Amino acid sequence: MSVRDLDADVIVVGAGNAAACAAIAARNGGASVLMLEAAPQSERGGNSTYTAGAMRYAFNGVEDVLSLVPDINEDTLAKTDFGTYTEEQFFDDMFRVTQFRTDPDLCELLVKRSLSTMQWMRKQGVRFQTSHGRQAYNVNGRFQFWGGLSVEVWGGGPGLVDMLLASAEKKGVKIAYETAAVSLLRDNDGIHGVRVRCNGREHDLHCKAVVLACGGFESNAEMRARYLGPNWDLAKVRGTRFNTGAGITMALSAGAMPFGHWSGAHAVGWDQNAPAFGDLAVGDAFQKHSYPFGIMINARGERFVDEGADFRNYTYAKYGREVLAQPGQFAWQVFDAKVQHLLRDEYRIRQITKVSSDTLEGLAEKMEGVDAAGFLKTVAQFNAAVRQDVAFNPNVKDGRAAETIVPRKSNWANTIDTGPYEAYAVTCGVTFTFGGLKVGQDAQVQDQAGRPIPGLFAAGELVGGLFYHNYPGGTGLTSGAVFGKIAGENAAIEAIANKSRSAA
Ligand SMILES: Cc1cc2nc3c(=O)[nH]c(=O)nc-3n(C[C@H](O)[C@H](O)[C@H](O)COP(=O)(O)OP(=O)(O)OC[C@H]3O[C@@H](n4cnc5c(N)ncnc54)[C@H](O)[C@@H]3O)c2cc1C
């Protein structure tokens, strides 16, 4: 297939979750569709491929969960309390974690279309399963979901991308690999195509509408330093190396309005010795998300965050920034024997920076870069501050605090006094950037005056305005799917209308 033969009604830039949902929706709407993927086929699917496939959606009870996972067996159903995660709860979480900055119109679409979009994905061939392993603890024989996340995609991120792209191709969508969009073709009437680079040569591809779904600028060290600030160029990238901000840059050149939290990003605690970009063989397992059950200390041996401020679904995405701000940009997570059974699977992988010792003094010596005396003092102060009158319960915000110290630990505080002890070294791993383009409710990109740019739509990470400061876990895939579907549907409508006008 020569790149020159690839003109289509709708060109979708990217081949991750948002792009695939857009391509399927545009094809369902009757348009011919071409997807452009900068990566080779073996690395296709962007950050979506690196995920565990967790998706946040509003549900009113087990019936809604069953509409996505109809085959939960009776025994599991009897032992599980899924609870509810209503639209109100989803709104509350979005408002709270973004410090009330999320764009209300975009947020409303995200929340209100979350369940129906996932039901639509199921119709397009995506399979879901319950998230018992990561989102519910077994307490006295019952599983209780605690963090608004009840399902994940079967096969995680790789499964999601495979299922969506197989569905798209079955419907006749073409995918051009190793074909990067470099600019938009435009005139006074709007966007009419994409200039691409393929095999070192540039070509113009023509279409009636373009959907940009090619990620944020997290993989571009220069843009990270420019917009996120000093030392962000030193962060590790958790996922794809291909999200270099090209979609945002080309849209801004075409007059699009920058929108959202340009100095903000989703960033987590990530193994200190992980590679510069994600490794698909390891996926998301370089992350270290069980810090609510221990303490995190820096090079001075001091704590620097409230590890138990909230369930980790609501703190992990902002704590990478806190780690980056520490001397040397690293921290150690410390756990004693009492809580080690609660550590997530990612603490048991081979590629890990871990030390252990039967004594705290021995551990202090082994944690590279840490002031041992400072660490031992911190642990003594912490242990003295732990409330012993409140029972520990990982399924609820238990209020078992370490109160008389700074920073306090608000929940799940246990003394660190029982060997063997373990410590894990983390640095900052950036997931995706929050700033991007302004879109309307039809996912059409707006210009600097707030007018829609004819023929230009956007979805996924490069949509600005949803996330500020922080993010509720599992929302990225849902946002990509919701806005991808809307973008694809409207791009098809516009493309077909344009075609009829040109034919008349
Ligand atoms: C390790 C990890 C774990 C995560 N876990 C979860 C989770 O469990 N749940 C959740 O909701 N979110 C999770 N996220 C966040 C989630 O991955 C993103 O929010 C979401 O996948 C973004 O989807 P997208 O389609 O916008 O971008 P992507 O999936 O990154 O897709 C962007 C696509 O654009 C392509 N591209 C880039 N530039 C160009 C160009 N110039 N021309 C052509 N193609 C281009 C890329 O190659 C890629 O195919 C995780 C992220 C990471 C890194």
PDB file of C-alpha atoms in Angstrom, residues 43 46-48 50-51 214-225 228 231-245 265-287 320 324 427-433 461:
ATOM      1  CA  GLU A  43       4.866  -0.527  19.363  1.00  0.00           C
ATOM      2  CA  GLY A  46       0.609   4.566  22.479  1.00  0.00           C
ATOM      3  CA  ASN A  47       0.140   4.844  26.232  1.00  0.00           C
ATOM      4  CA  SER A  48      -3.100   2.896  25.933  1.00  0.00           C
ATOM      5  CA  TYR A  50       0.927   0.300  28.601  1.00  0.00           C
ATOM      6  CA  THR A  51      -2.138   0.518  30.831  1.00  0.00           C
ATOM      7  CA  CYS A 214      -1.938  11.482  19.176  1.00  0.00           C
ATOM      8  CA  GLY A 215      -1.257  12.099  22.861  1.00  0.00           C
ATOM      9  CA  GLY A 216       0.270  14.859  24.947  1.00  0.00           C
ATOM     10  CA  PHE A 217       3.870  16.080  25.156  1.00  0.00           C
ATOM     11  CA  GLU A 218       5.030  13.772  27.955  1.00  0.00           C
ATOM     12  CA  SER A 219       7.684  12.078  25.808  1.00  0.00           C
ATOM     13  CA  ASN A 220       9.284  15.356  24.755  1.00  0.00           C
ATOM     14  CA  ALA A 221      11.926  16.417  27.335  1.00  0.00           C
ATOM     15  CA  GLU A 222      12.224  19.913  25.866  1.00  0.00           C
ATOM     16  CA  MET A 223       8.473  20.579  26.078  1.00  0.00           C
ATOM     17  CA  ARG A 224       8.311  19.083  29.575  1.00  0.00           C
ATOM     18  CA  ALA A 225      11.006  21.452  30.811  1.00  0.00           C
ATOM     19  CA  LEU A 228       6.067  21.739  33.415  1.00  0.00           C
ATOM     20  CA  ASN A 231      13.810  19.119  36.330  1.00  0.00           C
ATOM     21  CA  TRP A 232      10.841  17.698  34.450  1.00  0.00           C
ATOM     22  CA  ASP A 233      13.320  16.871  31.698  1.00  0.00           C
ATOM     23  CA  LEU A 234      14.808  14.421  34.245  1.00  0.00           C
ATOM     24  CA  ALA A 235      11.567  12.484  34.742  1.00  0.00           C
ATOM     25  CA  LYS A 236      11.208   8.985  33.323  1.00  0.00           C
ATOM     26  CA  VAL A 237       8.428   8.429  30.799  1.00  0.00           C
ATOM     27  CA  ARG A 238       6.085   5.616  31.817  1.00  0.00           C
ATOM     28  CA  GLY A 239       4.753   4.820  28.397  1.00  0.00           C
ATOM     29  CA  THR A 240       5.313   5.379  24.701  1.00  0.00           C
ATOM     30  CA  ARG A 241       8.210   7.394  23.284  1.00  0.00           C
ATOM     31  CA  PHE A 242       6.003   8.654  20.441  1.00  0.00           C
ATOM     32  CA  ASN A 243       3.802  11.198  22.277  1.00  0.00           C
ATOM     33  CA  THR A 244       6.014  14.201  21.588  1.00  0.00           C
ATOM     34  CA  GLY A 245       3.328  16.877  21.465  1.00  0.00           C
ATOM     35  CA  ALA A 265       0.941  16.413  34.457  1.00  0.00           C
ATOM     36  CA  HIS A 266      -0.023  12.993  35.721  1.00  0.00           C
ATOM     37  CA  ALA A 267       3.131  11.607  37.327  1.00  0.00           C
ATOM     38  CA  VAL A 268       3.729   8.753  39.776  1.00  0.00           C
ATOM     39  CA  GLY A 269       6.364   7.025  41.865  1.00  0.00           C
ATOM     40  CA  TRP A 270       8.252   4.826  39.365  1.00  0.00           C
ATOM     41  CA  ASP A 271      11.232   2.520  39.864  1.00  0.00           C
ATOM     42  CA  GLN A 272      14.370   4.617  40.147  1.00  0.00           C
ATOM     43  CA  ASN A 273      16.227   2.450  37.653  1.00  0.00           C
ATOM     44  CA  ALA A 274      13.450   1.990  35.104  1.00  0.00           C
ATOM     45  CA  PRO A 275      14.405   2.779  31.507  1.00  0.00           C
ATOM     46  CA  ALA A 276      13.904   6.294  30.089  1.00  0.00           C
ATOM     47  CA  PHE A 277      10.674   5.227  28.339  1.00  0.00           C
ATOM     48  CA  GLY A 278       8.183   2.444  29.014  1.00  0.00           C
ATOM     49  CA  ASP A 279       9.014  -1.197  28.426  1.00  0.00           C
ATOM     50  CA  LEU A 280       6.073  -3.182  27.079  1.00  0.00           C
ATOM     51  CA  ALA A 281       7.408  -6.384  28.651  1.00  0.00           C
ATOM     52  CA  VAL A 282       6.998  -4.776  32.090  1.00  0.00           C
ATOM     53  CA  GLY A 283       3.974  -2.559  31.328  1.00  0.00           C
ATOM     54  CA  ASP A 284       2.857  -0.515  34.321  1.00  0.00           C
ATOM     55  CA  ALA A 285       4.737  -2.668  36.879  1.00  0.00           C
ATOM     56  CA  PHE A 286       7.548  -0.128  37.420  1.00  0.00           C
ATOM     57  CA  GLN A 287       4.962   1.904  39.343  1.00  0.00           C
ATOM     58  CA  GLY A 320       5.308  11.815  41.225  1.00  0.00           C
ATOM     59  CA  LEU A 324      10.657  14.987  41.587  1.00  0.00           C
ATOM     60  CA  THR A 427      11.742   8.503  41.077  1.00  0.00           C
ATOM     61  CA  CYS A 428       9.173  10.490  39.085  1.00  0.00           C
ATOM     62  CA  GLY A 429       7.513   8.691  36.162  1.00  0.00           C
ATOM     63  CA  VAL A 430       5.441  10.996  33.967  1.00  0.00           C
ATOM     64  CA  THR A 431       2.293   9.465  32.507  1.00  0.00           C
ATOM     65  CA  PHE A 432       0.713  12.213  30.442  1.00  0.00           C
ATOM     66  CA  THR A 433       0.433  15.991  30.346  1.00  0.00           C
ATOM     67  CA  GLU A 461      -4.614  13.204  26.177  1.00  0.00           C
TER      68      GLU A 461
END
